[in-house]
CSV table of C-alpha atoms in Angstrom, one decimal:
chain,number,residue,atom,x,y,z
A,16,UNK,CA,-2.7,6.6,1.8
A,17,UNK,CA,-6.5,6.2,0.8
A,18,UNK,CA,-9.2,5.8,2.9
A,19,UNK,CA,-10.9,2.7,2.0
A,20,UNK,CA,-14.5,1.2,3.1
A,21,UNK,CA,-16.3,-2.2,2.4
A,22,UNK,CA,-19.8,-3.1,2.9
A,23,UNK,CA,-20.9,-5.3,4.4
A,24,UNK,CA,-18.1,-5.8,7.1
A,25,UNK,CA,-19.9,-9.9,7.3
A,26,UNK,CA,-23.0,-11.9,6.5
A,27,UNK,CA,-24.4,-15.1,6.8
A,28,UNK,CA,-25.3,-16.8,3.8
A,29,UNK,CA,-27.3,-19.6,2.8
A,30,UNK,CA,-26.0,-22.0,-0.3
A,31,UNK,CA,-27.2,-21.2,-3.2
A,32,UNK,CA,-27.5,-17.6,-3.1
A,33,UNK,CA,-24.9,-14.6,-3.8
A,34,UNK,CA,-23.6,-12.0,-2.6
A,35,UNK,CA,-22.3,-8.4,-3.6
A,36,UNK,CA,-19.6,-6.8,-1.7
A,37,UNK,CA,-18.5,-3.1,-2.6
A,38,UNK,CA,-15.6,-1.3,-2.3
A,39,UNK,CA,-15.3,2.5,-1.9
A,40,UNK,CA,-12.1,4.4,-1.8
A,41,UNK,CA,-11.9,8.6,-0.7
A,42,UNK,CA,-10.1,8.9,-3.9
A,43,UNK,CA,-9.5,8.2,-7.6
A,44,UNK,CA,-7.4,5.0,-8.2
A,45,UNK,CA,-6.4,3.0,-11.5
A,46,UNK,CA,-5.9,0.1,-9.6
A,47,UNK,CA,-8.3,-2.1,-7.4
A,48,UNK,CA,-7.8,-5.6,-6.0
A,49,UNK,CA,-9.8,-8.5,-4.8
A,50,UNK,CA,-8.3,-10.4,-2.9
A,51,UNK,CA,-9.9,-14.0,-0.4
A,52,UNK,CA,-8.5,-15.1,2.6
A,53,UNK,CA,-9.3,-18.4,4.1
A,54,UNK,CA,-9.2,-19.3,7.1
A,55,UNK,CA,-5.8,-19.9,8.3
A,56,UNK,CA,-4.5,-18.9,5.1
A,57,UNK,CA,-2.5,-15.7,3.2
A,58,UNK,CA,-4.4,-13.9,0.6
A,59,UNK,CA,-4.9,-15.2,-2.8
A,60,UNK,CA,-5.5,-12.6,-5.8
A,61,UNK,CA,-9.2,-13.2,-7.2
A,62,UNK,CA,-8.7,-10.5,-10.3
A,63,UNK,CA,-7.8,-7.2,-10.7
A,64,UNK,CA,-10.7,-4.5,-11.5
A,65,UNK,CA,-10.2,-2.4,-14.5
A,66,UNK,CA,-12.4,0.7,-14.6
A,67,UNK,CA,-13.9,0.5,-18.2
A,68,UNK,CA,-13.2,-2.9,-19.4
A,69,UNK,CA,-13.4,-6.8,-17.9
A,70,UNK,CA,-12.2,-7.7,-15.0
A,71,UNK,CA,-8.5,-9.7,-15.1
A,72,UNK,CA,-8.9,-13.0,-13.1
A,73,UNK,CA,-6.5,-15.0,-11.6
A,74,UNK,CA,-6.0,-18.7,-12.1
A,75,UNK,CA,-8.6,-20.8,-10.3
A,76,UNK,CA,-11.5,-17.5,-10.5
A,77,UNK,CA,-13.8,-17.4,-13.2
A,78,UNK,CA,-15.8,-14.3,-14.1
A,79,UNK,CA,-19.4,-16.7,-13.4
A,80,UNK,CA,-18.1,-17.2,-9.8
A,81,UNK,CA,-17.0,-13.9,-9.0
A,82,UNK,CA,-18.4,-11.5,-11.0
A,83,UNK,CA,-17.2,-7.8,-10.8
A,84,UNK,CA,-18.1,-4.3,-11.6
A,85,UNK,CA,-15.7,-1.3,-11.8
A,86,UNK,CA,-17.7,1.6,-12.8
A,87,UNK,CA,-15.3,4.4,-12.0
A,88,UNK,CA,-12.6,5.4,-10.5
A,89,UNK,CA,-13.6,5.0,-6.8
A,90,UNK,CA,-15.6,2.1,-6.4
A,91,UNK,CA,-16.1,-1.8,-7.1
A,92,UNK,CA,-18.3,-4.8,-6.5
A,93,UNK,CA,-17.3,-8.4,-6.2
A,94,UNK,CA,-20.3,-10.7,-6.2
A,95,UNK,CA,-19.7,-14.1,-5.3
A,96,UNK,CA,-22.1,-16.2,-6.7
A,97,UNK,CA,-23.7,-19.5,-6.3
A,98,UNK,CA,-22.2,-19.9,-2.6
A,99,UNK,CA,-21.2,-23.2,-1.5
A,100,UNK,CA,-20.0,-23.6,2.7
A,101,UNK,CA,-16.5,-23.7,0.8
A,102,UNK,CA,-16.7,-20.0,0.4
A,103,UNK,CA,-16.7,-18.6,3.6
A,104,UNK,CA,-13.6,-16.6,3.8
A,105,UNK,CA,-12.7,-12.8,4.4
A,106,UNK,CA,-12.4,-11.1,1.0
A,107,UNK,CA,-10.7,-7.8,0.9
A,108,UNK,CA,-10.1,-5.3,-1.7
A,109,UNK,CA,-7.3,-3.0,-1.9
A,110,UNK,CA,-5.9,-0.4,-4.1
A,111,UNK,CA,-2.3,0.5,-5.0
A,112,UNK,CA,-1.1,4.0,-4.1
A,113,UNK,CA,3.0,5.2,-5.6
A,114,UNK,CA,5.1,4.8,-2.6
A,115,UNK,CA,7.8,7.4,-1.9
A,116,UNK,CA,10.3,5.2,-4.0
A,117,UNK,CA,8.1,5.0,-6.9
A,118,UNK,CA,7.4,1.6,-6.5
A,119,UNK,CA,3.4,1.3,-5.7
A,120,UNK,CA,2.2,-0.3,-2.7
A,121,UNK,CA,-1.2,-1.5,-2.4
A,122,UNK,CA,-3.6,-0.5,1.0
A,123,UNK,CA,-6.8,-3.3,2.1
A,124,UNK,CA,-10.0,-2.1,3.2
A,125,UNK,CA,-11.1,-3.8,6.2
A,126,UNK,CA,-12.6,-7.0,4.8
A,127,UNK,CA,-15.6,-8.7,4.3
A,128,UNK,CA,-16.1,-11.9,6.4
A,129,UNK,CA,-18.3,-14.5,4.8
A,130,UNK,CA,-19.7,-17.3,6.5
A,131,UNK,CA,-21.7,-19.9,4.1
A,132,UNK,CA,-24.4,-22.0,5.3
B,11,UNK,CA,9.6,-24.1,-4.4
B,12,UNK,CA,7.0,-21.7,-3.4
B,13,UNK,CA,7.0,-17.7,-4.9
B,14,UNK,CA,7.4,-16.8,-1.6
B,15,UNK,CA,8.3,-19.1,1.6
B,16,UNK,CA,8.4,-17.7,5.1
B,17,UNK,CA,9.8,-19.1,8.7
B,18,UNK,CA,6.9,-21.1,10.1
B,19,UNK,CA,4.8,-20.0,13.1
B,20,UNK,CA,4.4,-19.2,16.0
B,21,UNK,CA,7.7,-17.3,17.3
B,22,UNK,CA,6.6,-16.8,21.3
B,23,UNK,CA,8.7,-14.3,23.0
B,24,UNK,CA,9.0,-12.7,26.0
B,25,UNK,CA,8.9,-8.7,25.8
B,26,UNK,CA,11.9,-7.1,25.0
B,27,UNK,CA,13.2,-10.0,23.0
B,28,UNK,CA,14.9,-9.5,19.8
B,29,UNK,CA,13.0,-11.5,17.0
B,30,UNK,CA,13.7,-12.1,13.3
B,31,UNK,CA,11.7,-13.2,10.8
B,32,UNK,CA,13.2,-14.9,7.5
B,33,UNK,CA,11.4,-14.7,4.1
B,34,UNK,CA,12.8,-16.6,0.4
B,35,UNK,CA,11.9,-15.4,-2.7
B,36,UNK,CA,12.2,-17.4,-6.1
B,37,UNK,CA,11.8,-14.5,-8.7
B,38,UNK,CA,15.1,-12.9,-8.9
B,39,UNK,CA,13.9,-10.3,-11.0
B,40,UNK,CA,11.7,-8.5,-8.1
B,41,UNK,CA,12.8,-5.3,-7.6
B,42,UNK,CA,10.7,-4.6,-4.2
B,43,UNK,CA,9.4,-6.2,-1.1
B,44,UNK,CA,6.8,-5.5,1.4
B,45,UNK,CA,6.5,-6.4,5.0
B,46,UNK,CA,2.5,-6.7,5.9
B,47,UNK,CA,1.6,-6.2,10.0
B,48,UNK,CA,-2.3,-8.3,10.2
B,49,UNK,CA,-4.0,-8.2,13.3
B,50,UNK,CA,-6.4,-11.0,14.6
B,51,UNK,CA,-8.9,-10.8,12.4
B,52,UNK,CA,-8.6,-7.1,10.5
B,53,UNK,CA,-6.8,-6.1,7.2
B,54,UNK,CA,-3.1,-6.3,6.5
B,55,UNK,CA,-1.5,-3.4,6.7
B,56,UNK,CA,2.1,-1.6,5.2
B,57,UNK,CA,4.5,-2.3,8.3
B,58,UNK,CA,7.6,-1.5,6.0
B,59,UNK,CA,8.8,-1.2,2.3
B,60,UNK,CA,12.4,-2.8,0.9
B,61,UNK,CA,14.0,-1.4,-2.3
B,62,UNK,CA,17.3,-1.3,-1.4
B,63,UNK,CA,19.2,-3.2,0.6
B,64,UNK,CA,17.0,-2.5,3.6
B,65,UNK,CA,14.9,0.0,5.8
B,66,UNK,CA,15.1,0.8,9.2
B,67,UNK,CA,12.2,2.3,10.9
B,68,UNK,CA,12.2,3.0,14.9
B,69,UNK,CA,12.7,-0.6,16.2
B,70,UNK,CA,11.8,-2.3,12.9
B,71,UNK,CA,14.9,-3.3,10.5
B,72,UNK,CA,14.1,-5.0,7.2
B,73,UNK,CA,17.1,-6.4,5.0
B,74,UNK,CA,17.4,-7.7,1.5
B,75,UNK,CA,20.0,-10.0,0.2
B,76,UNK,CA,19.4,-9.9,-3.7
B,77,UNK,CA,22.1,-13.1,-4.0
B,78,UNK,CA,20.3,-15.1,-1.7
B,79,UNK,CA,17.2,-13.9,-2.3
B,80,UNK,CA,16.0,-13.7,0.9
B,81,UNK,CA,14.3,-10.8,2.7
B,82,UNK,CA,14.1,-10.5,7.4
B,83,UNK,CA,12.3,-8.7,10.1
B,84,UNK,CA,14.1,-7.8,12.5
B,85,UNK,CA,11.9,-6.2,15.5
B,86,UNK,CA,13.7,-5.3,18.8
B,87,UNK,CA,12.3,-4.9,22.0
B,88,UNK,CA,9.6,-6.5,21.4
B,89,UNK,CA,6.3,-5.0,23.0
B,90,UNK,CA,2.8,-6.8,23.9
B,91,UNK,CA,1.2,-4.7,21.1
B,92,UNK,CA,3.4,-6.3,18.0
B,93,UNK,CA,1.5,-9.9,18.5
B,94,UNK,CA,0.2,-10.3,14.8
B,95,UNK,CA,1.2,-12.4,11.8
B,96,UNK,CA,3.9,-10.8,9.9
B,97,UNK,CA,3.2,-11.1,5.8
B,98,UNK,CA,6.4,-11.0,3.3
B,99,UNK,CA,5.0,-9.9,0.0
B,100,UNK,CA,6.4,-9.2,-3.5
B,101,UNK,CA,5.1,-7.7,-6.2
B,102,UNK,CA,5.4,-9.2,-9.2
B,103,UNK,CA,4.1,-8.2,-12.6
B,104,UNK,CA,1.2,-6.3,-11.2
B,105,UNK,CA,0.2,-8.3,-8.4
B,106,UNK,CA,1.3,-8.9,-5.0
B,107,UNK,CA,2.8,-12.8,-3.8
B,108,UNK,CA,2.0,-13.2,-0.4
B,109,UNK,CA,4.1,-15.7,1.9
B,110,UNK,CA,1.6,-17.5,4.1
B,111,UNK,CA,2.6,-15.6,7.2
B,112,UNK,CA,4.4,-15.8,10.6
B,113,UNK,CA,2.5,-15.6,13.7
B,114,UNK,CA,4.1,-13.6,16.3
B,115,UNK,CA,3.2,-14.0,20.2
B,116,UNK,CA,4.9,-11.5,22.9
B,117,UNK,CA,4.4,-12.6,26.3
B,118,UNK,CA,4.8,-10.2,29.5
């Protein structure tokens, strides 16, 4: 499976200010994933990163909020802007790989964890 | 009714137990399923995949019952080391629907 990295693995944040978070994979994906996890919670879907053209964002994300960059074919940013204390989670981006049945399962890099002042 | 709904937490065990973890599904038009192993505080990661009617891997045993919709963990013998919260997950036009988890505990 690919070898994902994010940077950074945490901050501390004060409100008001944003954010980037990249997301660098070992190899060449179509697909790339943000994902938040709050505390105590599963993962929600932010949007799904298409290289070339917007972002797809889930219901309850807007593009303002959580702007993102997919440049190529190995790498994203998720900037999460304007931070409020209710941002602080873990976000995580993944990417989906074809499993040996042909149905594609999808691999998270090891998380950012956000904490908003 | 939720996408996906699993067995509320925490299962505490002794090692060796036999556990079993339940998880509902209300698309009947998924085709796959995904258990997710996450560790205190890292990433989830791929435990097992179900495509079929179920996978068996060393003392792991995932089932699917397309009627019922339902999807289980089985893990036998239970050792310290699987203490996590389990994640049932399908994937569904694209994305991935994750249950909110079940918290497993092994005790010596």
């Amino acid at each position: 499976s690919a070898v994902i990295s994010q940077k950074p693995s945490r901050d501390i944040c004060q409100r008001g200010t944003s954010l980037t978070i990249q997301c660098q994979v070992d190899s060449q994906v179509t697909m790339m994933f943000w994902y938040r996890q709050q505390p105590g919670q599963s993962l929600t879907l932010i949007a799904t990163a298409n290289q070339g053209s917007e972002a797809t964002y889930e219901s309850g994300f807007v593009i303002d909020k959580f702007p993102i960059s997919r440049p190529n074919l190995t790498f994203s940013t998720l900037t999460v802007s304007n931070m409020s204390p209710e941002d602080s989670s873990i976000y995580l981006c993944s990417v989906e790989d074809r499993g040996r049945e042909a149905y594609n399962e999808q691999f998270f890099g090891p998380g950012t964890r956000l904490t908003v002042l | 009714r939720k996408e996906v709904e699993q067995d509320p937490g925490p299962f505490n065990v002794p090692e060796g137990a036999t556990v079993a973890f339940n998880c509902t599904y209300s698309n009947s038009a998924s085709q796959s399923f995904f258990w997710y192993r996450q560790d205190c505080r890292k990433e989830p990661k791929l435990l097992m995949s179900v495509y079929s009617s179920g996978n068996e891997d060393g003392r792991f045993t995932a089932q699917l019952n397309r009627a019922s919709q339902y999807i289980s963990l089985l893990i036998r013998d239970s050792k310290l080391s699987d203490s996590a919260t389990y994640l049932c997950v399908v994937p569904w036009r694209g994305k991935l629907i994750f249950g909110q988890g079940t918290e497993l505990s092994v005790k010596p």
